[in-house]
Tab-separated table of C-alpha atoms in Angstrom:
chain	number	residue	atom	x	y	z
A	80	MET	CA	181.415	108.660	-239.917
A	81	ALA	CA	184.938	107.761	-238.761
A	82	PHE	CA	183.772	107.723	-235.142
A	83	GLY	CA	180.817	105.556	-236.012
A	84	SER	CA	182.925	103.041	-237.922
A	85	GLN	CA	185.354	102.756	-235.024
A	86	THR	CA	182.548	102.082	-232.569
A	87	LEU	CA	181.089	99.408	-234.795
A	88	PHE	CA	184.482	97.751	-235.156
A	89	LEU	CA	184.996	97.627	-231.384
A	90	LEU	CA	181.538	96.196	-230.936
A	91	LEU	CA	182.258	93.419	-233.428
A	92	ILE	CA	185.543	92.632	-231.698
A	93	SER	CA	183.751	92.416	-228.335
A	94	ILE	CA	181.122	90.048	-229.719
A	95	LEU	CA	183.762	87.807	-231.246
A	96	CYS	CA	185.751	87.720	-228.031
A	97	HIS	CA	182.719	86.807	-225.934
A	98	SER	CA	181.599	84.195	-228.401
A	99	THR	CA	184.906	82.362	-228.002
A	100	THR	CA	184.850	82.560	-224.204
A	101	PHE	CA	182.976	79.608	-222.583
A	102	ALA	CA	182.286	78.398	-219.074
A	103	VAL	CA	181.597	74.874	-217.818
A	104	ILE	CA	177.917	74.688	-216.888
A	105	LEU	CA	176.259	71.487	-215.653
A	106	ARG	CA	172.678	70.576	-214.867
A	107	THR	CA	170.691	67.466	-213.945
A	108	THR	CA	167.148	66.413	-214.639
A	109	GLU	CA	166.585	65.432	-210.980
A	110	ASN	CA	168.556	66.232	-207.833
A	111	SER	CA	166.836	63.524	-205.812
A	112	VAL	CA	166.070	60.122	-207.327
A	113	TRP	CA	165.059	56.668	-206.098
A	114	VAL	CA	165.152	53.126	-207.436
A	115	ASN	CA	163.956	49.734	-206.201
A	116	GLU	CA	166.600	47.246	-205.179
A	117	PHE	CA	167.982	45.141	-208.087
A	118	GLU	CA	166.711	47.641	-210.682
A	119	SER	CA	168.665	50.162	-212.796
A	120	ILE	CA	168.914	53.941	-212.469
A	121	GLU	CA	170.601	56.731	-214.436
A	122	LEU	CA	172.075	59.784	-212.692
A	123	THR	CA	172.094	62.615	-215.229
A	124	CYS	CA	174.993	65.037	-215.508
A	125	LEU	CA	174.343	67.226	-218.571
A	126	ILE	CA	177.033	69.585	-219.878
A	127	GLU	CA	175.243	72.663	-221.168
A	128	SER	CA	178.295	74.731	-222.015
A	129	ILE	CA	181.942	73.882	-222.584
A	130	SER	CA	184.726	74.640	-225.082
A	131	THR	CA	187.375	72.106	-224.052
A	132	ASN	CA	187.378	69.031	-226.268
A	133	ASN	CA	188.326	66.450	-223.629
A	134	PRO	CA	187.158	67.638	-220.213
A	135	ARG	CA	188.017	65.663	-217.103
A	136	ILE	CA	184.919	63.900	-215.730
A	137	GLU	CA	184.735	62.371	-212.265
A	138	TRP	CA	181.962	60.870	-210.118
A	139	LYS	CA	182.212	60.571	-206.358
A	140	LYS	CA	179.989	58.755	-203.903
A	141	ILE	CA	179.476	60.535	-200.573
A	142	LYS	CA	178.229	58.417	-197.686
A	143	ASN	CA	178.399	59.432	-194.034
A	144	SER	CA	180.217	62.589	-195.210
A	145	VAL	CA	183.071	60.465	-196.623
A	146	PRO	CA	183.711	60.759	-200.430
A	147	SER	CA	185.006	57.898	-202.582
A	148	TYR	CA	185.592	57.588	-206.327
A	149	VAL	CA	183.141	55.650	-208.477
A	150	TYR	CA	184.404	57.049	-211.812
A	151	PHE	CA	188.024	58.179	-212.022
A	152	GLN	CA	190.586	58.329	-214.846
A	153	ASN	CA	188.039	57.159	-217.397
A	154	LYS	CA	186.968	53.976	-215.592
A	155	ILE	CA	184.404	52.802	-213.032
A	156	SER	CA	185.878	51.989	-209.650
A	157	GLY	CA	184.965	51.382	-206.023
A	158	ASP	CA	181.514	50.085	-205.062
A	159	LEU	CA	180.154	50.337	-208.613
A	160	GLU	CA	182.908	48.478	-210.417
A	161	HIS	CA	181.310	46.052	-212.929
A	162	ARG	CA	177.874	47.479	-212.016
A	163	ALA	CA	177.877	50.858	-213.757
A	164	ILE	CA	178.795	52.566	-217.025
A	165	LEU	CA	179.363	56.189	-218.096
A	166	ARG	CA	176.958	57.425	-220.744
A	167	GLU	CA	177.446	60.516	-222.919
A	168	PRO	CA	177.947	63.196	-222.015
A	169	ALA	CA	178.617	62.370	-218.344
A	170	ASN	CA	175.654	60.373	-217.064
A	171	LEU	CA	176.248	57.557	-214.561
A	172	TYR	CA	174.113	54.474	-215.279
A	173	ILE	CA	173.903	52.063	-212.308
A	174	LEU	CA	172.913	48.448	-212.932
A	175	ASN	CA	171.401	46.094	-210.348
A	176	ALA	CA	171.187	48.705	-207.586
A	177	SER	CA	171.759	47.475	-204.035
A	178	ARG	CA	170.779	48.979	-200.708
A	179	SER	CA	174.389	49.997	-200.111
A	180	ASP	CA	174.163	52.331	-203.143
A	181	SER	CA	171.960	54.747	-201.197
A	182	ALA	CA	174.107	57.890	-200.930
A	183	GLN	CA	174.839	61.249	-202.507
A	184	TYR	CA	176.684	61.309	-205.839
A	185	ARG	CA	178.686	64.261	-207.135
A	186	CYS	CA	179.455	64.819	-210.807
A	187	GLU	CA	182.548	66.983	-211.392
A	188	VAL	CA	183.687	68.342	-214.770
A	189	ALA	CA	186.940	70.248	-215.279
A	190	ALA	CA	187.736	72.064	-218.561
A	191	PHE	CA	190.960	74.023	-218.256
A	192	ASP	CA	190.562	75.858	-221.595
A	193	ASP	CA	187.314	77.503	-220.470
A	194	GLN	CA	186.999	80.796	-218.675
A	195	LYS	CA	185.135	79.002	-215.856
A	196	PRO	CA	187.014	75.707	-215.834
A	197	PHE	CA	185.044	73.725	-213.224
A	198	ASP	CA	181.486	72.874	-212.241
A	199	GLU	CA	179.745	70.177	-210.179
A	200	ILE	CA	176.268	68.951	-209.305
A	201	LEU	CA	175.035	66.823	-206.389
A	202	ILE	CA	172.423	64.076	-206.754
A	203	SER	CA	170.815	62.129	-203.902
A	204	LEU	CA	169.996	58.456	-204.568
A	205	ALA	CA	167.724	56.321	-202.371
A	206	VAL	CA	167.490	52.572	-203.026
A	207	ARG	CA	164.161	51.251	-201.806
A	208	VAL	CA	164.091	47.722	-200.359
A	209	LYS	CA	160.964	45.576	-200.277
A	210	PRO	CA	160.045	44.244	-196.821
A	211	VAL	CA	160.791	40.611	-196.042
A	212	VAL	CA	158.111	38.286	-194.607
A	213	PRO	CA	157.268	39.761	-191.195
A	214	ARG	CA	157.399	37.762	-187.968
A	215	CYS	CA	153.881	37.551	-186.520
A	216	ASN	CA	152.999	36.531	-182.961
A	217	VAL	CA	149.344	35.593	-182.323
A	218	PRO	CA	148.263	33.796	-179.104
A	219	GLU	CA	146.527	30.492	-179.728
A	220	ALA	CA	143.909	30.745	-176.969
A	221	VAL	CA	142.689	33.556	-174.672
A	222	THR	CA	139.758	34.080	-172.332
A	223	VAL	CA	136.967	36.610	-172.716
A	224	GLY	CA	137.786	39.932	-171.082
A	225	SER	CA	141.555	39.443	-171.028
A	226	THR	CA	144.102	41.967	-172.342
A	227	ILE	CA	146.384	40.668	-175.111
A	228	GLU	CA	148.773	42.054	-177.729
A	229	LEU	CA	149.629	40.710	-181.186
A	230	HIS	CA	152.992	41.581	-182.775
A	231	CYS	CA	154.194	42.001	-186.379
A	232	ILE	CA	157.774	43.087	-187.218
A	233	GLU	CA	160.396	43.037	-189.994
A	234	ASN	CA	163.725	44.896	-190.161
A	235	GLU	CA	164.875	44.716	-193.802
A	236	GLY	CA	162.570	47.110	-195.642
A	237	PHE	CA	163.601	50.640	-196.653
A	238	PRO	CA	161.948	53.042	-196.126
A	239	GLN	CA	160.719	51.688	-192.793
A	240	SER	CA	157.723	49.413	-193.148
A	241	GLN	CA	154.173	50.288	-192.174
A	242	TYR	CA	151.971	47.486	-190.816
A	243	GLN	CA	148.383	46.447	-191.450
A	244	TRP	CA	146.486	43.690	-189.630
A	245	PHE	CA	143.724	41.502	-191.108
A	246	HIS	CA	141.022	39.494	-189.324
A	247	ASN	CA	139.560	36.615	-191.353
A	248	ASN	CA	140.971	38.368	-194.473
A	249	ASP	CA	139.130	41.618	-193.609
A	250	GLU	CA	141.394	44.654	-193.253
A	251	LEU	CA	141.192	46.085	-189.753
A	252	PRO	CA	140.637	49.851	-189.752
A	253	GLU	CA	143.100	51.814	-187.643
A	254	ASP	CA	140.141	53.060	-185.593
A	255	PRO	CA	137.514	50.324	-185.032
A	256	LYS	CA	134.820	52.964	-184.386
A	257	THR	CA	134.926	53.918	-188.069
A	258	SER	CA	133.680	50.470	-189.105
A	259	VAL	CA	130.268	48.959	-188.436
A	260	LYS	CA	131.765	45.469	-188.489
A	261	PHE	CA	134.439	46.191	-185.868
A	262	TYR	CA	132.653	48.918	-183.925
A	263	ASN	CA	132.396	46.849	-180.733
A	264	SER	CA	136.010	45.709	-180.792
A	265	SER	CA	138.429	47.181	-178.251
A	266	TYR	CA	141.702	46.912	-180.178
A	267	ILE	CA	144.353	49.603	-180.685
A	268	MET	CA	146.501	49.210	-183.809
A	269	ASN	CA	149.910	50.875	-184.197
A	270	THR	CA	150.801	50.917	-187.899
A	271	GLU	CA	154.404	51.983	-187.192
A	272	THR	CA	155.345	49.310	-184.640
A	273	GLY	CA	153.026	46.523	-185.864
A	274	SER	CA	151.300	45.947	-182.517
A	275	LEU	CA	147.592	45.074	-182.212
A	276	LYS	CA	146.429	45.340	-178.606
A	277	PHE	CA	143.028	44.225	-177.306
A	278	ARG	CA	142.023	45.900	-174.065
A	279	SER	CA	139.165	43.436	-173.477
A	280	VAL	CA	138.837	40.426	-175.768
A	281	LYS	CA	135.367	39.470	-176.974
A	282	LYS	CA	134.075	36.230	-178.473
A	283	GLU	CA	133.779	37.830	-181.914
A	284	ASP	CA	137.534	38.603	-181.843
A	285	ALA	CA	138.248	34.898	-182.400
A	286	GLY	CA	139.464	33.883	-185.837
A	287	GLU	CA	142.461	34.060	-188.186
A	288	TYR	CA	144.905	36.958	-188.059
A	289	HIS	CA	147.699	37.899	-190.438
A	290	CYS	CA	149.751	41.048	-191.031
A	291	HIS	CA	151.121	42.960	-194.042
A	292	ALA	CA	154.419	44.867	-193.935
A	293	LYS	CA	154.552	47.454	-196.720
A	294	ASN	CA	156.594	50.379	-198.010
A	295	ASP	CA	157.150	52.140	-201.343
A	296	ALA	CA	159.078	49.131	-202.695
A	297	GLY	CA	156.416	46.490	-202.063
A	298	THR	CA	154.468	44.377	-199.572
A	299	SER	CA	155.052	41.108	-197.694
A	300	LYS	CA	152.751	39.198	-195.366
A	301	CYS	CA	152.945	36.457	-192.761
A	302	SER	CA	150.868	33.282	-192.762
A	303	PRO	CA	147.448	33.383	-191.010
A	304	GLN	CA	147.363	32.246	-187.390
A	305	THR	CA	144.226	31.260	-185.471
A	306	MET	CA	143.268	32.762	-182.110
A	307	GLU	CA	140.547	31.045	-180.086
A	308	VAL	CA	138.534	32.890	-177.422
A	309	TYR	CA	137.006	30.960	-174.496
A	310	ASP	CA	134.458	31.959	-171.881
A	311	LEU	CA	135.730	32.379	-168.354
A	312	ASP	CA	135.092	29.018	-166.567
A	313	ILE	CA	134.006	30.146	-163.066
A	314	LEU	CA	133.036	26.628	-161.927
A	315	GLY	CA	136.317	25.204	-163.183
A	316	ILE	CA	138.312	27.872	-161.391
A	317	PHE	CA	136.328	27.277	-158.173
A	318	LEU	CA	136.925	23.525	-158.362
A	319	LYS	CA	140.633	24.037	-158.986
A	320	VAL	CA	140.914	26.384	-156.000
A	321	LEU	CA	138.890	23.992	-153.838
A	322	GLY	CA	141.093	21.089	-154.897
A	323	GLY	CA	144.195	23.098	-154.080
A	324	VAL	CA	142.881	23.960	-150.605
A	325	ALA	CA	141.934	20.324	-149.951
A	326	ALA	CA	145.378	19.161	-151.062
A	327	PHE	CA	147.022	21.713	-148.793
A	328	ILE	CA	144.954	20.591	-145.812
A	329	PHE	CA	145.697	16.915	-146.545
A	330	VAL	CA	149.440	17.540	-146.752
A	331	THR	CA	149.420	19.661	-143.613
A	332	VAL	CA	147.503	17.024	-141.584
A	333	GLY	CA	149.813	14.314	-142.874
A	334	LEU	CA	152.929	16.220	-141.856
A	335	CYS	CA	151.495	16.896	-138.414
A	336	GLN	CA	150.642	13.207	-137.989
A	337	ILE	CA	154.127	12.162	-139.031
A	338	GLN	CA	155.672	14.637	-136.636
A	339	LYS	CA	153.388	13.473	-133.843
A	340	ASN	CA	154.240	9.809	-134.377
A	341	GLY	CA	157.898	10.557	-134.471
A	342	TYR	CA	157.706	12.474	-131.219
A	343	CYS	CA	155.854	9.667	-129.404
A	344	SER	CA	158.270	7.047	-130.684
A	345	CYS	CA	161.220	8.951	-129.301
A	346	ARG	CA	159.535	9.392	-125.927
A	347	ASP	CA	158.691	5.691	-125.618
A	348	HIS	CA	162.224	4.810	-126.669
A	349	ARG	CA	163.667	6.941	-123.933
A	350	GLU	CA	161.306	5.564	-121.301
A	351	THR	CA	162.019	1.945	-122.315
A	352	ASN	CA	165.792	2.118	-122.524
A	353	TYR	CA	166.495	4.229	-119.501
A	354	LYS	CA	165.992	2.654	-116.043
A	355	VAL	CA	166.953	4.152	-112.735
A	356	PRO	CA	169.208	1.669	-110.956
A	357	GLN	CA	167.758	0.241	-107.756
A	358	HIS	CA	170.058	-0.488	-104.838
A	359	ASP	CA	170.122	-0.851	-101.105
A	360	ASN	CA	170.998	2.388	-99.429
A	361	ARG	CA	172.746	0.418	-96.739
A	362	LEU	CA	175.283	-1.134	-99.107
A	363	ASP	CA	178.295	0.410	-100.722
A	364	TYR	CA	178.612	-0.086	-104.443
A	365	ALA	CA	181.844	-0.114	-106.267
A	366	SER	CA	182.751	-0.994	-109.766
A	367	PRO	CA	186.064	-2.493	-110.673
A	368	ASP	CA	186.617	0.476	-113.016
A	369	GLU	CA	185.964	3.096	-110.377
A	370	GLY	CA	189.293	2.757	-108.731
A	371	HIS	CA	189.385	4.565	-105.432
A	372	PHE	CA	186.163	6.460	-106.077
A	373	ARG	CA	183.428	4.778	-104.083
A	374	HIS	CA	179.881	5.653	-103.053
A	375	LYS	CA	179.899	5.431	-99.345
A	376	SER	CA	176.213	6.028	-98.794
A	377	SER	CA	173.174	7.715	-100.274
A	378	PHE	CA	171.034	10.452	-98.841
A	379	VAL	CA	167.595	9.539	-97.690
A	380	ILE	CA	165.090	12.318	-97.423
């Protein structure tokens, strides 16, 4: 009986000792969360076990592997100053989230009176940004059979925008062969880059085109633009080529005529102004400027 009582006493002591020994244990409802820009989000840091009355609580923002304080010494600081509050027990509530808030956030709790005095959890936050109005480029007029490319792009949305083209308010399928209406069309649509390329334009491709840029945060679209498709004007092209050839021939003949007239004018000028002096071979000629140089006689052949 004495041995049994001693064992029971030791067991009770052990239970009491363990019941007064605590460890800091944290958990979160979600390790990866998202929020739309300008909305609010709460990062949960729940303290499941602790014995210290006033634990030290800190929040750090980690972006590009560089940590910075957002809650330190019982106040919000850094990027979230005036835009966040700490909710019991240690949740971080962010107001009016901005795209720069996308980062990892670490909740740290230190309780020096506990057997395990420290714990931390890491939460990833993504702020989604709605696309802005995309820039759309649609040619105004093209000819049948030509190859053209339409463009749609915007650079503000996060995650990266996906693009969808519309023809006369009808959504273009990514593969035209899956639609009876667009089966004969030759376009190739790239939903990631926003390009819409026609390998050979047809008359039925004429009409209004507009594009949607969309992601998880929302959708934006550009204003409709009209593309006209014309038949290839063979007669007009032939007449233009013929006119060009005729103009070339006319200019060439004119230049030749001008050159010819100029050449004749110079020849006549030389023949008119230059005369071979006539003189009697029997006489000596001397100019007052010739000094002692005199022509004594000329050769007669």
